[in-house]
Amino acid sequence: MNISDTLIIGGGPAGLYASFYAGLRGMSVQIIEHHSELGGKLNIYPEKIIWDIGGIPPQPAEDIKQQMITQARTFHPEIHVSTTCESVIRHEDHFETVTDRGSFYSRTLIIASGRGIFTPVRLEVEGAETYELTNLHYTVKRLNRFKDRNVLISGAGNTAVDWADALSEVAASVTMVYRSEEMKGHEAMIAALHGKDNIQMCAQCEIDTLYPNAAGDAIASVRLTNGLSLDVDDVLVSHGYESNCEFLNALDGDFEYNEHQMIETHDVADTPVPGIYACGDQIIYDGKVRLIAGCFTEAAQAANHAKTFLQSDAPEEGMVSSHNDIFKEKNRALIRKMH
């Protein structure tokens, strides 16, 4: 039975940095991730430019993801994708994490599950599922997919506003349809949309009917609840995401959750169960910074707690990289590559 020092549930930004930092602290690491690839929510918007990570130049989420994965692999963790956590069993001296691919064993556990398995809220219009393989979309993977096309976006939150702004640069036209009187995205982004000639707004209505093309395999036009009919090349649906984090319900301990099933932690990463720590979007505490950058400190705290749980006389935090002998040979290799 392979028992690692820590097992990380979730392979998004928090879990990836926890892997790096736990390895830095000399711990053996296993990662399990429900989806088929690492990166968490960064996979939802791969071409979106990320600006708010300190010291990192603005770049697409896909590039940020790849850099995080490379960093996470520094100390050779054991990584299992397409693996769904079902429950956690606490034994006398270790934890057993039960998944749909068998059990994994660890002395500590770091929960970085990002509020669970995210699936988009589907469009509740008759026959909508018929077009999911052609021109009904729930995410934007590549902007050029929509080049010179007439796109209808259903939704008015931050994601829909971001999509409209980005697509306006490549699409022939963008029409936003939403039930509310006002859009719900950030004010500056909404203001930017109103200044673009190829973006139209249809407030206080929603999609009523989807009409197929002659072949019956794609949407040709849409009728709205206000009676307006629009010819479209693509329909994008941004009605939010449903999250499923069922294994939390099976956790043994006095865990407290907010209304979004986020664990209410103390001292950033501490949970009520010794040996179980948490970080990233799965946790909430006073003063939490809701940025990718914020999860890095949380992940390091979780790894530090795990280290001192395993070794009571260990330093409370890892040594900075500029003073850490573990990086000496890696630094030499990088310097040789630069010169």
mmCIF file of C-alpha atoms in Angstrom, residues 5-225:
data_model
loop_
_atom_site.group_PDB
_atom_site.id
_atom_site.type_symbol
_atom_site.label_atom_id
_atom_site.label_comp_id
_atom_site.label_asym_id
_atom_site.label_seq_id
_atom_site.Cartn_x
_atom_site.Cartn_y
_atom_site.Cartn_z
ATOM 1 C CA ASP A 5 2.761 12.293 2.790
ATOM 2 C CA THR A 6 -0.118 14.275 1.348
ATOM 3 C CA LEU A 7 -2.880 13.817 -1.193
ATOM 4 C CA ILE A 8 -4.342 16.833 -2.978
ATOM 5 C CA ILE A 9 -7.937 16.699 -4.164
ATOM 6 C CA GLY A 10 -8.145 19.006 -7.185
ATOM 7 C CA GLY A 11 -5.723 19.975 -9.926
ATOM 8 C CA GLY A 12 -6.598 23.646 -10.408
ATOM 9 C CA PRO A 13 -4.282 26.583 -9.559
ATOM 10 C CA ALA A 14 -4.530 26.006 -5.776
ATOM 11 C CA GLY A 15 -3.903 22.276 -6.014
ATOM 12 C CA LEU A 16 -1.047 22.734 -8.462
ATOM 13 C CA TYR A 17 0.748 25.239 -6.246
ATOM 14 C CA ALA A 18 0.116 23.070 -3.182
ATOM 15 C CA SER A 19 1.839 20.245 -5.063
ATOM 16 C CA PHE A 20 4.882 22.402 -5.748
ATOM 17 C CA TYR A 21 5.110 23.758 -2.221
ATOM 18 C CA ALA A 22 4.588 20.382 -0.559
ATOM 19 C CA GLY A 23 7.361 18.992 -2.750
ATOM 20 C CA LEU A 24 9.542 21.925 -1.788
ATOM 21 C CA ARG A 25 9.016 20.896 1.816
ATOM 22 C CA GLY A 26 10.155 17.366 1.084
ATOM 23 C CA MET A 27 6.777 15.682 1.083
ATOM 24 C CA SER A 28 5.669 12.968 -1.308
ATOM 25 C CA VAL A 29 2.527 14.066 -3.157
ATOM 26 C CA GLN A 30 -0.425 12.532 -4.954
ATOM 27 C CA ILE A 31 -2.948 14.629 -6.930
ATOM 28 C CA ILE A 32 -6.373 13.437 -8.031
ATOM 29 C CA GLU A 33 -8.423 15.467 -10.510
ATOM 30 C CA HIS A 34 -11.950 14.728 -11.722
ATOM 31 C CA HIS A 35 -11.497 16.214 -15.182
ATOM 32 C CA SER A 36 -9.335 14.749 -17.921
ATOM 33 C CA GLU A 37 -6.814 17.588 -17.692
ATOM 34 C CA LEU A 38 -5.269 19.728 -14.984
ATOM 35 C CA GLY A 39 -5.904 23.465 -14.688
ATOM 36 C CA GLY A 40 -9.323 23.781 -13.070
ATOM 37 C CA LYS A 41 -11.380 26.776 -14.178
ATOM 38 C CA LEU A 42 -8.538 28.038 -16.385
ATOM 39 C CA ASN A 43 -9.790 25.454 -18.884
ATOM 40 C CA ILE A 44 -13.097 27.326 -19.163
ATOM 41 C CA TYR A 45 -11.505 30.423 -20.735
ATOM 42 C CA PRO A 46 -8.148 29.368 -22.273
ATOM 43 C CA GLU A 47 -7.743 32.502 -24.427
ATOM 44 C CA LYS A 48 -8.762 35.002 -21.752
ATOM 45 C CA ILE A 49 -5.852 37.277 -20.826
ATOM 46 C CA ILE A 50 -4.929 37.082 -17.124
ATOM 47 C CA TRP A 51 -3.591 40.351 -15.710
ATOM 48 C CA ASP A 52 -3.762 40.031 -11.937
ATOM 49 C CA ILE A 53 -0.995 37.615 -10.904
ATOM 50 C CA GLY A 54 1.816 39.602 -9.328
ATOM 51 C CA GLY A 55 4.937 39.910 -11.463
ATOM 52 C CA ILE A 56 3.519 37.783 -14.298
ATOM 53 C CA PRO A 57 3.010 39.646 -17.604
ATOM 54 C CA PRO A 58 -0.544 39.470 -18.971
ATOM 55 C CA GLN A 59 -0.987 36.289 -20.969
ATOM 56 C CA PRO A 60 -3.673 33.773 -21.970
ATOM 57 C CA ALA A 61 -5.087 31.472 -19.309
ATOM 58 C CA GLU A 62 -3.842 28.480 -21.316
ATOM 59 C CA ASP A 63 -0.238 29.689 -21.005
ATOM 60 C CA ILE A 64 -0.661 30.396 -17.289
ATOM 61 C CA LYS A 65 -2.084 26.891 -16.860
ATOM 62 C CA GLN A 66 0.832 25.217 -18.615
ATOM 63 C CA GLN A 67 3.333 27.143 -16.475
ATOM 64 C CA MET A 68 1.486 26.132 -13.304
ATOM 65 C CA ILE A 69 1.471 22.482 -14.379
ATOM 66 C CA THR A 70 5.194 22.591 -15.118
ATOM 67 C CA GLN A 71 5.855 24.102 -11.689
ATOM 68 C CA ALA A 72 3.579 21.550 -9.992
ATOM 69 C CA ARG A 73 5.596 18.709 -11.532
ATOM 70 C CA THR A 74 8.930 20.043 -10.186
ATOM 71 C CA PHE A 75 9.155 17.428 -7.434
ATOM 72 C CA HIS A 76 7.537 14.594 -9.404
ATOM 73 C CA PRO A 77 4.112 14.180 -7.790
ATOM 74 C CA GLU A 78 1.956 11.194 -8.672
ATOM 75 C CA ILE A 79 -0.902 12.625 -10.770
ATOM 76 C CA HIS A 80 -4.232 10.927 -11.518
ATOM 77 C CA VAL A 81 -6.693 12.698 -13.839
ATOM 78 C CA SER A 82 -10.222 11.500 -14.681
ATOM 79 C CA THR A 83 -10.425 10.399 -11.051
ATOM 80 C CA THR A 84 -13.413 11.452 -8.941
ATOM 81 C CA CYS A 85 -13.274 11.592 -5.151
ATOM 82 C CA GLU A 86 -16.258 9.858 -3.576
ATOM 83 C CA SER A 87 -15.423 9.842 0.130
ATOM 84 C CA VAL A 88 -12.623 10.135 2.669
ATOM 85 C CA ILE A 89 -12.141 7.579 5.433
ATOM 86 C CA ARG A 90 -10.056 8.527 8.459
ATOM 87 C CA HIS A 91 -7.950 5.651 9.769
ATOM 88 C CA GLU A 92 -5.763 5.712 12.876
ATOM 89 C CA ASP A 93 -2.609 6.975 11.156
ATOM 90 C CA HIS A 94 -3.659 7.808 7.595
ATOM 91 C CA PHE A 95 -6.519 8.813 5.332
ATOM 92 C CA GLU A 96 -8.099 6.673 2.647
ATOM 93 C CA THR A 97 -9.482 8.668 -0.271
ATOM 94 C CA VAL A 98 -12.046 6.538 -2.087
ATOM 95 C CA THR A 99 -12.492 7.331 -5.784
ATOM 96 C CA ASP A 100 -14.184 5.837 -8.817
ATOM 97 C CA ARG A 101 -10.763 4.382 -9.695
ATOM 98 C CA GLY A 102 -9.970 2.815 -6.362
ATOM 99 C CA SER A 103 -8.546 4.034 -3.054
ATOM 100 C CA PHE A 104 -5.534 6.286 -2.442
ATOM 101 C CA TYR A 105 -3.736 6.562 0.877
ATOM 102 C CA SER A 106 -2.011 9.518 2.510
ATOM 103 C CA ARG A 107 -0.927 10.775 5.904
ATOM 104 C CA THR A 108 -2.447 14.211 5.284
ATOM 105 C CA LEU A 109 -5.037 15.603 2.912
ATOM 106 C CA ILE A 110 -5.268 18.968 1.109
ATOM 107 C CA ILE A 111 -8.704 19.818 -0.307
ATOM 108 C CA ALA A 112 -8.352 22.071 -3.355
ATOM 109 C CA SER A 113 -11.510 21.010 -5.157
ATOM 110 C CA GLY A 114 -12.524 24.493 -6.346
ATOM 111 C CA ARG A 115 -16.124 24.207 -5.108
ATOM 112 C CA GLY A 116 -16.516 20.892 -6.830
ATOM 113 C CA ILE A 117 -17.142 19.548 -10.311
ATOM 114 C CA PHE A 118 -18.405 22.401 -12.474
ATOM 115 C CA THR A 119 -20.895 21.751 -15.267
ATOM 116 C CA PRO A 120 -22.604 24.535 -17.237
ATOM 117 C CA VAL A 121 -26.307 25.170 -16.721
ATOM 118 C CA ARG A 122 -27.947 23.901 -19.921
ATOM 119 C CA LEU A 123 -30.299 25.920 -22.096
ATOM 120 C CA GLU A 124 -33.860 24.892 -21.207
ATOM 121 C CA VAL A 125 -35.322 25.111 -24.685
ATOM 122 C CA GLU A 126 -36.844 22.165 -26.541
ATOM 123 C CA GLY A 127 -34.293 20.367 -28.713
ATOM 124 C CA ALA A 128 -31.299 22.392 -27.512
ATOM 125 C CA GLU A 129 -29.165 19.301 -26.865
ATOM 126 C CA THR A 130 -29.434 18.431 -30.584
ATOM 127 C CA TYR A 131 -27.090 21.268 -31.486
ATOM 128 C CA GLU A 132 -24.384 20.867 -28.839
ATOM 129 C CA LEU A 133 -22.095 19.150 -31.349
ATOM 130 C CA THR A 134 -22.468 21.922 -33.931
ATOM 131 C CA ASN A 135 -23.224 25.534 -33.039
ATOM 132 C CA LEU A 136 -24.687 25.609 -29.513
ATOM 133 C CA HIS A 137 -21.817 26.308 -27.103
ATOM 134 C CA TYR A 138 -21.314 26.572 -23.340
ATOM 135 C CA THR A 139 -17.755 27.861 -23.446
ATOM 136 C CA VAL A 140 -15.349 29.667 -25.745
ATOM 137 C CA LYS A 141 -12.251 27.594 -26.321
ATOM 138 C CA ARG A 142 -10.907 29.432 -29.370
ATOM 139 C CA LEU A 143 -12.006 32.906 -30.481
ATOM 140 C CA ASN A 144 -11.192 32.230 -34.141
ATOM 141 C CA ARG A 145 -13.909 29.582 -34.145
ATOM 142 C CA PHE A 146 -16.340 32.543 -34.313
ATOM 143 C CA LYS A 147 -14.497 34.682 -36.885
ATOM 144 C CA ASP A 148 -16.894 36.612 -39.174
ATOM 145 C CA ARG A 149 -19.929 34.862 -37.673
ATOM 146 C CA ASN A 150 -23.159 36.209 -36.184
ATOM 147 C CA VAL A 151 -23.166 35.152 -32.540
ATOM 148 C CA LEU A 152 -26.009 35.272 -30.024
ATOM 149 C CA ILE A 153 -25.042 35.176 -26.338
ATOM 150 C CA SER A 154 -27.673 34.211 -23.765
ATOM 151 C CA GLY A 155 -26.710 35.659 -20.383
ATOM 152 C CA ALA A 156 -25.573 38.899 -18.788
ATOM 153 C CA GLY A 157 -23.069 37.997 -16.073
ATOM 154 C CA ASN A 158 -19.317 38.559 -16.024
ATOM 155 C CA THR A 159 -18.582 35.576 -18.268
ATOM 156 C CA ALA A 160 -21.134 36.625 -20.886
ATOM 157 C CA VAL A 161 -19.810 40.191 -20.833
ATOM 158 C CA ASP A 162 -16.228 38.942 -21.218
ATOM 159 C CA TRP A 163 -17.247 36.738 -24.150
ATOM 160 C CA ALA A 164 -19.081 39.608 -25.869
ATOM 161 C CA ASP A 165 -16.100 41.920 -25.487
ATOM 162 C CA ALA A 166 -13.615 39.369 -26.831
ATOM 163 C CA LEU A 167 -15.834 38.109 -29.652
ATOM 164 C CA SER A 168 -16.606 41.625 -30.854
ATOM 165 C CA GLU A 169 -13.017 41.734 -32.140
ATOM 166 C CA VAL A 170 -13.483 38.721 -34.447
ATOM 167 C CA ALA A 171 -17.221 38.105 -34.988
ATOM 168 C CA ALA A 172 -19.357 39.859 -37.588
ATOM 169 C CA SER A 173 -21.930 40.661 -34.895
ATOM 170 C CA VAL A 174 -22.727 39.850 -31.269
ATOM 171 C CA THR A 175 -26.232 39.961 -29.802
ATOM 172 C CA MET A 176 -26.679 39.688 -26.047
ATOM 173 C CA VAL A 177 -30.014 38.361 -24.757
ATOM 174 C CA TYR A 178 -30.827 38.465 -21.048
ATOM 175 C CA ARG A 179 -33.871 38.333 -18.795
ATOM 176 C CA SER A 180 -32.904 41.139 -16.424
ATOM 177 C CA GLU A 181 -33.283 44.843 -17.063
ATOM 178 C CA GLU A 182 -29.559 45.470 -16.570
ATOM 179 C CA MET A 183 -26.461 43.356 -17.165
ATOM 180 C CA LYS A 184 -24.736 42.006 -14.056
ATOM 181 C CA GLY A 185 -21.084 42.170 -15.112
ATOM 182 C CA HIS A 186 -18.403 44.607 -13.964
ATOM 183 C CA GLU A 187 -19.305 48.223 -14.701
ATOM 184 C CA ALA A 188 -16.176 49.029 -16.717
ATOM 185 C CA MET A 189 -16.658 46.001 -18.969
ATOM 186 C CA ILE A 190 -20.330 46.814 -19.567
ATOM 187 C CA ALA A 191 -19.442 50.404 -20.457
ATOM 188 C CA ALA A 192 -16.909 49.133 -22.981
ATOM 189 C CA LEU A 193 -19.569 47.008 -24.695
ATOM 190 C CA HIS A 194 -21.883 49.982 -25.240
ATOM 191 C CA GLY A 195 -19.198 51.676 -27.304
ATOM 192 C CA LYS A 196 -18.952 48.868 -29.879
ATOM 193 C CA ASP A 197 -20.988 49.071 -33.086
ATOM 194 C CA ASN A 198 -21.261 45.323 -33.675
ATOM 195 C CA ILE A 199 -22.787 44.509 -30.263
ATOM 196 C CA GLN A 200 -26.549 44.630 -29.799
ATOM 197 C CA MET A 201 -28.446 44.271 -26.491
ATOM 198 C CA CYS A 202 -31.853 42.610 -26.011
ATOM 199 C CA ALA A 203 -32.879 43.080 -22.391
ATOM 200 C CA GLN A 204 -35.817 41.527 -20.536
ATOM 201 C CA CYS A 205 -36.225 38.608 -22.916
ATOM 202 C CA GLU A 206 -34.786 35.155 -23.516
ATOM 203 C CA ILE A 207 -34.558 32.428 -26.126
ATOM 204 C CA ASP A 208 -37.965 30.905 -26.834
ATOM 205 C CA THR A 209 -37.404 28.662 -29.884
ATOM 206 C CA LEU A 210 -34.447 27.296 -31.844
ATOM 207 C CA TYR A 211 -35.010 26.750 -35.572
ATOM 208 C CA PRO A 212 -32.748 24.296 -37.431
ATOM 209 C CA ASN A 213 -31.055 24.601 -40.788
ATOM 210 C CA ALA A 214 -32.147 22.476 -43.754
ATOM 211 C CA ALA A 215 -30.009 19.555 -42.627
ATOM 212 C CA GLY A 216 -31.472 19.730 -39.121
ATOM 213 C CA ASP A 217 -28.057 19.561 -37.431
ATOM 214 C CA ALA A 218 -27.426 23.228 -36.559
ATOM 215 C CA ILE A 219 -29.313 26.309 -35.399
ATOM 216 C CA ALA A 220 -30.218 28.650 -38.248
ATOM 217 C CA SER A 221 -32.338 31.169 -36.370
ATOM 218 C CA VAL A 222 -33.699 31.971 -32.931
ATOM 219 C CA ARG A 223 -37.019 33.398 -31.791
ATOM 220 C CA LEU A 224 -36.965 35.423 -28.586
ATOM 221 C CA THR A 225 -39.767 35.775 -26.041
#
